[in-house]
Coordinates of C-alpha atoms in Angstrom, one line a residue:
M16 CA -29.3 -18.9 -24.7
S17 CA -29.9 -15.1 -24.8
E18 CA -33.7 -15.6 -24.9
R19 CA -33.8 -17.0 -21.4
K20 CA -32.4 -13.8 -19.9
V21 CA -34.9 -11.5 -21.6
L22 CA -37.2 -9.7 -19.2
N23 CA -39.8 -8.5 -21.7
K24 CA -41.4 -11.2 -23.8
Y25 CA -43.0 -10.8 -27.1
Y26 CA -46.8 -10.3 -27.1
P27 CA -48.6 -10.7 -30.5
P28 CA -51.1 -8.1 -31.6
D29 CA -54.1 -10.4 -31.1
F30 CA -53.1 -11.3 -27.5
D31 CA -56.1 -11.2 -25.1
P32 CA -55.2 -11.8 -21.4
A33 CA -58.9 -12.5 -20.6
K34 CA -58.7 -15.8 -22.5
I35 CA -56.0 -17.1 -20.1
P36 CA -57.5 -19.7 -17.8
K37 CA -57.2 -18.9 -14.1
L38 CA -56.4 -21.5 -11.4
K39 CA -58.9 -21.8 -8.6
L40 CA -56.7 -22.1 -5.5
P41 CA -57.9 -21.9 -1.9
K42 CA -57.2 -18.7 0.0
D43 CA -55.6 -20.5 2.9
R44 CA -53.1 -22.4 0.7
Q45 CA -49.6 -22.9 2.0
Y46 CA -46.2 -22.1 0.5
V47 CA -42.8 -23.6 1.4
V48 CA -40.4 -20.8 2.2
R49 CA -36.9 -20.6 3.7
L50 CA -36.6 -18.5 6.9
M51 CA -34.7 -18.1 10.1
A52 CA -36.0 -18.4 13.7
P53 CA -36.9 -14.8 14.7
F54 CA -36.2 -15.3 18.4
N55 CA -34.8 -17.9 20.9
M56 CA -37.2 -20.7 21.8
R57 CA -37.4 -24.0 23.6
C58 CA -39.4 -27.0 22.4
K59 CA -42.1 -28.1 24.8
T60 CA -41.9 -31.7 23.7
C61 CA -38.2 -32.6 24.1
G62 CA -36.8 -29.4 25.6
E63 CA -34.5 -28.7 22.7
Y64 CA -33.0 -25.2 22.6
I65 CA -33.5 -23.4 19.2
Y66 CA -31.4 -20.3 18.9
K67 CA -32.2 -17.1 17.0
G68 CA -31.1 -17.3 13.4
K69 CA -31.6 -21.1 13.0
K70 CA -32.6 -21.8 9.4
F71 CA -35.8 -23.8 8.6
N72 CA -37.8 -24.9 5.5
A73 CA -41.2 -23.5 6.8
R74 CA -44.7 -23.6 5.5
K75 CA -46.3 -20.2 5.2
E76 CA -50.1 -19.4 5.1
T77 CA -52.3 -16.3 5.5
V78 CA -54.3 -16.1 8.7
Q79 CA -58.0 -15.9 7.9
N80 CA -60.2 -13.1 9.4
E81 CA -57.2 -11.3 11.0
L82 CA -56.0 -8.0 9.8
Y83 CA -54.1 -5.1 11.3
M84 CA -54.9 -1.8 9.7
G85 CA -55.4 -3.6 6.4
L86 CA -52.2 -5.6 6.7
P87 CA -52.5 -9.4 6.5
I88 CA -51.0 -11.6 9.2
F89 CA -48.9 -14.7 8.2
R90 CA -48.4 -18.0 10.1
F91 CA -45.3 -20.2 9.9
Y92 CA -45.0 -23.9 10.6
I93 CA -41.6 -25.3 11.6
K94 CA -40.4 -28.6 13.1
C95 CA -38.1 -29.2 16.0
T96 CA -34.6 -30.3 15.0
R97 CA -34.6 -33.1 17.6
C98 CA -38.1 -34.6 18.0
L99 CA -39.7 -33.1 14.8
A100 CA -42.6 -31.6 16.8
E101 CA -44.5 -28.9 15.0
I102 CA -44.0 -25.3 16.2
T103 CA -46.0 -22.4 15.0
F104 CA -45.6 -18.6 15.3
K105 CA -47.1 -15.7 13.4
T106 CA -46.3 -12.1 12.6
D107 CA -47.2 -9.2 14.9
P108 CA -47.2 -5.9 12.9
E109 CA -48.7 -4.0 15.8
N110 CA -45.5 -4.4 17.8
T111 CA -43.2 -5.0 14.8
D112 CA -42.4 -8.5 16.2
Y113 CA -43.4 -12.1 16.0
A114 CA -45.8 -13.9 18.4
M115 CA -45.4 -17.5 19.6
E116 CA -48.5 -19.6 19.2
H117 CA -47.8 -23.2 20.3
G118 CA -45.2 -26.0 20.3
A119 CA -42.5 -24.0 22.1
T120 CA -41.8 -21.2 24.7
R121 CA -40.0 -18.0 23.9
N122 CA -36.9 -17.4 26.0
F123 CA -35.4 -14.2 27.5
Q124 CA -38.7 -12.3 27.7
A125 CA -37.9 -10.4 30.9
E126 CA -37.0 -7.1 29.1
K127 CA -40.0 -7.3 26.8
L128 CA -42.3 -8.0 29.8
I129 CA -40.9 -5.0 31.7
E130 CA -41.5 -2.8 28.7
E131 CA -45.0 -4.1 28.3
E132 CA -45.8 -3.5 32.0
E133 CA -44.4 0.1 31.9
K134 CA -46.5 0.8 28.8
R135 CA -49.6 -0.5 30.6
I136 CA -49.0 1.6 33.8
Q137 CA -48.4 4.7 31.7
Q138 CA -51.6 4.1 29.8
E139 CA -53.6 3.7 33.0
R140 CA -52.2 6.9 34.4
E141 CA -53.0 8.9 31.4
D142 CA -56.6 7.6 31.4
E143 CA -57.0 8.6 35.1
E144 CA -55.5 12.1 34.6
L145 CA -57.7 12.7 31.6
N146 CA -60.9 13.4 33.6
N147 CA -59.5 14.1 37.1
P148 CA -57.3 17.3 37.6
M149 CA -56.8 16.5 41.2
K150 CA -55.2 13.2 40.2
V151 CA -52.8 15.2 38.1
L152 CA -51.7 17.3 41.0
E153 CA -51.2 14.3 43.2
N154 CA -49.1 12.6 40.6
R155 CA -46.9 15.6 40.3
T156 CA -46.3 15.9 44.0
K157 CA -45.5 12.2 44.2
D158 CA -43.0 12.6 41.4
S159 CA -41.3 15.6 43.0
K160 CA -41.1 13.8 46.3
M161 CA -39.7 10.7 44.7
E162 CA -37.0 12.8 43.0
M163 CA -36.0 14.5 46.3
E164 CA -35.7 11.1 48.0
V165 CA -33.6 9.7 45.1
L166 CA -31.2 12.7 45.3
E167 CA -30.9 12.4 49.1
N168 CA -30.2 8.6 48.9
L169 CA -27.6 9.3 46.2
Q170 CA -25.8 11.9 48.4
E171 CA -25.9 9.5 51.4
L172 CA -24.3 6.8 49.3
K173 CA -21.6 9.2 48.2
E174 CA -20.7 10.2 51.7
L175 CA -20.7 6.6 52.9
N176 CA -18.3 5.7 50.1
Q177 CA -16.0 8.6 51.0
R178 CA -15.9 7.6 54.7
Q179 CA -15.2 3.9 53.9
A180 CA -12.7 4.6 51.1
L181 CA -10.7 7.2 53.1
V182 CA -9.6 8.9 49.9
D183 CA -8.3 12.4 50.1
F184 CA -9.5 13.9 46.8
E185 CA -8.1 17.3 47.6
G186 CA -4.7 15.9 48.3
M187 CA -4.9 13.9 45.0
I188 CA -5.7 17.0 43.1
D189 CA -2.9 18.9 44.8
R190 CA -0.4 16.2 44.0
Y191 CA -1.5 16.1 40.4
R192 CA -1.1 19.8 40.1
E193 CA 2.4 19.7 41.6
L194 CA 3.4 16.9 39.3
E195 CA 2.1 18.9 36.3
K196 CA 4.1 22.0 37.5
R197 CA 7.3 20.0 37.8
E198 CA 6.8 18.5 34.4
R199 CA 6.4 22.0 32.9
E200 CA 9.5 23.3 34.7
R201 CA 11.5 20.3 33.4
E202 CA 10.4 20.9 29.8
K203 CA 11.3 24.5 30.1
E204 CA 14.8 23.7 31.4
E205 CA 15.3 21.3 28.6
D206 CA 14.2 23.9 26.0
E207 CA 16.6 26.4 27.6
R208 CA 19.5 24.0 27.5
E209 CA 18.9 23.1 23.9
T210 CA 18.8 26.8 22.9
T211 CA 22.1 27.5 24.8
E212 CA 23.8 24.5 23.1
M213 CA 22.6 25.7 19.7
L214 CA 23.9 29.2 20.3
E215 CA 27.3 27.9 21.5
R216 CA 27.6 25.7 18.4
V217 CA 26.8 28.7 16.1
L218 CA 29.4 30.9 18.0
V219 CA 32.1 28.3 17.7
K220 CA 31.4 27.9 14.1
R221 CA 31.6 31.7 13.5
L222 CA 34.9 31.9 15.4
R223 CA 36.4 29.2 13.3
D224 CA 35.2 30.9 10.1
S225 CA 36.7 34.2 11.3
D226 CA 40.1 32.5 12.2
S227 CA 40.2 30.8 8.8
D228 CA 39.5 34.1 7.0
S229 CA 42.2 36.0 9.0
D230 CA 44.7 33.2 8.2
R231 CA 43.8 33.5 4.5
E232 CA 44.2 37.3 4.6
E233 CA 47.7 37.0 6.3
Q234 CA 48.8 34.4 3.8
S235 CA 47.6 36.4 0.8
S236 CA 49.3 39.6 2.2
S237 CA 52.6 37.7 2.8
Q238 CA 52.4 36.4 -0.8
S239 CA 51.7 39.8 -2.2
K240 CA 54.7 41.2 -0.2
T241 CA 57.1 38.5 -1.5
S242 CA 55.8 39.0 -5.0
C243 CA 56.4 42.8 -4.8
A244 CA 59.9 42.3 -3.2
D245 CA 61.0 39.7 -5.8
K246 CA 60.1 40.7 -9.3
P247 CA 60.8 38.4 -12.2
T248 CA 62.8 41.1 -13.9
D249 CA 65.2 41.6 -10.9
I250 CA 67.2 38.7 -12.1
L251 CA 68.2 40.6 -15.2
T252 CA 70.0 43.3 -13.2
T253 CA 71.6 41.1 -10.5
D254 CA 74.8 39.2 -10.6
K255 CA 75.6 35.7 -9.5
T256 CA 78.0 37.0 -6.9
D257 CA 75.2 39.1 -5.4
V258 CA 73.0 36.1 -5.3
Q259 CA 75.7 34.0 -3.7
G260 CA 76.5 36.7 -1.2
A261 CA 72.9 37.2 -0.2
S262 CA 72.4 33.5 0.2
S263 CA 75.7 33.2 2.2
G264 CA 74.6 36.2 4.3
G265 CA 71.6 34.3 5.6
V266 CA 68.9 36.0 3.6
K267 CA 66.4 33.4 2.3
R268 CA 65.4 34.0 -1.3
A269 CA 62.2 32.9 -2.9
K270 CA 62.2 29.8 -5.1
V271 CA 63.4 30.5 -8.6
E272 CA 60.9 29.3 -11.2
S273 CA 61.9 27.3 -14.3
W274 CA 61.0 30.1 -16.7
E275 CA 63.3 32.5 -14.7
K276 CA 66.2 30.0 -14.9
S277 CA 65.9 29.9 -18.7
V278 CA 66.3 33.7 -19.0
G279 CA 69.9 33.8 -17.7
T280 CA 71.8 37.0 -16.8
L281 CA 72.8 39.7 -19.2
G282 CA 75.5 41.2 -17.0
G283 CA 77.6 38.0 -16.4
R284 CA 81.1 37.6 -17.4
G285 CA 80.7 34.1 -18.8
A286 CA 78.2 35.2 -21.5
L287 CA 80.6 36.8 -24.1
S288 CA 84.0 37.0 -22.4
S289 CA 85.2 33.7 -23.9
L290 CA 84.5 35.0 -27.4
V291 CA 86.1 38.4 -27.1
V292 CA 89.9 38.9 -27.1
R293 CA 91.1 42.1 -25.5
K294 CA 93.7 44.0 -27.5
K295 CA 96.2 46.4 -26.1
P296 CA 96.1 49.9 -27.6
T297 CA 99.1 51.0 -29.7
A298 CA 100.5 54.4 -30.7
T299 CA 99.7 53.8 -34.4
D300 CA 96.0 53.8 -33.9
K301 CA 94.3 56.5 -35.9
R302 CA 91.5 57.0 -33.5
P303 CA 92.7 56.8 -30.0
V304 CA 89.8 56.2 -27.6
T305 CA 90.0 57.1 -24.1
E306 CA 88.6 54.9 -21.4
E307 CA 86.5 57.6 -19.9
A308 CA 84.9 58.5 -23.2
T309 CA 84.0 55.0 -23.9
V310 CA 82.8 54.1 -20.5
S311 CA 80.3 56.8 -20.2
P312 CA 78.1 56.0 -23.3
V313 CA 78.3 52.3 -22.5
S314 CA 77.2 52.9 -19.0
K315 CA 74.3 55.1 -20.4
T316 CA 73.2 52.3 -22.7
D317 CA 73.5 49.8 -19.9
S318 CA 71.4 52.0 -17.6
K319 CA 68.7 52.3 -20.3
T320 CA 68.6 48.6 -21.0
S321 CA 68.3 47.7 -17.4
T322 CA 64.6 47.2 -16.2
G323 CA 65.3 46.6 -12.5
D324 CA 66.1 49.1 -9.7
S325 CA 69.5 50.9 -10.0
T326 CA 70.3 50.1 -6.4
D327 CA 70.2 46.3 -7.0
A328 CA 72.9 46.3 -9.7
P329 CA 76.5 46.9 -8.3
K330 CA 79.1 49.2 -9.9
S331 CA 81.5 46.3 -10.6
S332 CA 79.1 44.8 -13.1
V333 CA 78.8 48.1 -14.9
S334 CA 82.5 48.5 -15.2
Q335 CA 83.0 45.0 -16.4
N336 CA 80.3 45.4 -19.0
G337 CA 81.9 48.6 -20.1
S338 CA 85.4 47.0 -20.5
S339 CA 84.0 44.1 -22.5
S340 CA 82.2 46.4 -24.8
L341 CA 85.4 48.6 -25.1
S342 CA 87.3 45.6 -26.3
L343 CA 84.7 44.8 -28.9
L344 CA 84.7 48.4 -30.2
G345 CA 88.5 48.3 -30.5
A346 CA 88.5 45.1 -32.4
Y347 CA 85.9 46.3 -34.8
S348 CA 87.9 49.6 -35.4
D349 CA 91.0 47.7 -36.2
S350 CA 89.3 45.5 -38.7
D351 CA 87.8 48.6 -40.4
S352 CA 91.2 50.3 -40.7
N353 CA 92.8 47.2 -42.2
D354 CA 90.0 46.9 -44.8
S355 CA 90.4 50.6 -45.8
E356 CA 94.1 50.2 -46.3

């Protein structure tokens, strides 16, 4: 199967093309080819219309004794699709076209005939001007005169049309310019309105941001003031009575946190007063202790241990702490004397 697609056949070494016999065919032999009608035509026998591009199985032959610059001319034979009459035409290499011979007439030849007539007139004029300079001058004056007449006729036609149409071209141009000016002004106003709206939006947004920043600053300053006023260690030096008195007096205290509640108060009475029993001093005590001597060191120790402000702790709490500590010292001294005895 692959051999039938091979383009180059095998030639043996002893191949001699002169030994191949040649067929003696006539020069005007005909071939059957497939072609399309080169132009529109009409059959002379039945009047059938054959349009351009109609396909035919035509017979082709070479025209004898006719050449154009060494190029052969071919003739084609076709049959009418209705009456089967024979129609012939041949090639025309001089005009790059086809020429009808017999059996039909070519349609729509007006344009081609005009072109041929113009070519003929131009050729005759060139032949006349070739040997007659006066003819050249006459032809030039005729051409210039013809051009002037054509321009005058054209101007007259324009003026006639303007009078009949009654169209004010200047007014139309003025209206168009006015409309264009209004459109530009409207676009400019729209642009200005859009810019003003954008600026207003930006300004409102900035004002809102500044208001929110000021509120945050005020809130942070108030929190800092409250934190400075109410320290976590203030509860160590304050008494419950002070807290109750302040709350009853109408002063609103900050919320007490859970970790502050767990600390408790060091200066309260209920812390150690239930465990200590106060003993009355007697005359048999070896080391009489005066109240003033005992109060002063205790008060000093209490002032050292207190971490809050001295103004926040009342004097009553100091005296109570001193009396409780005095009772503890007296009890310890009695127990020591009993042990020594």
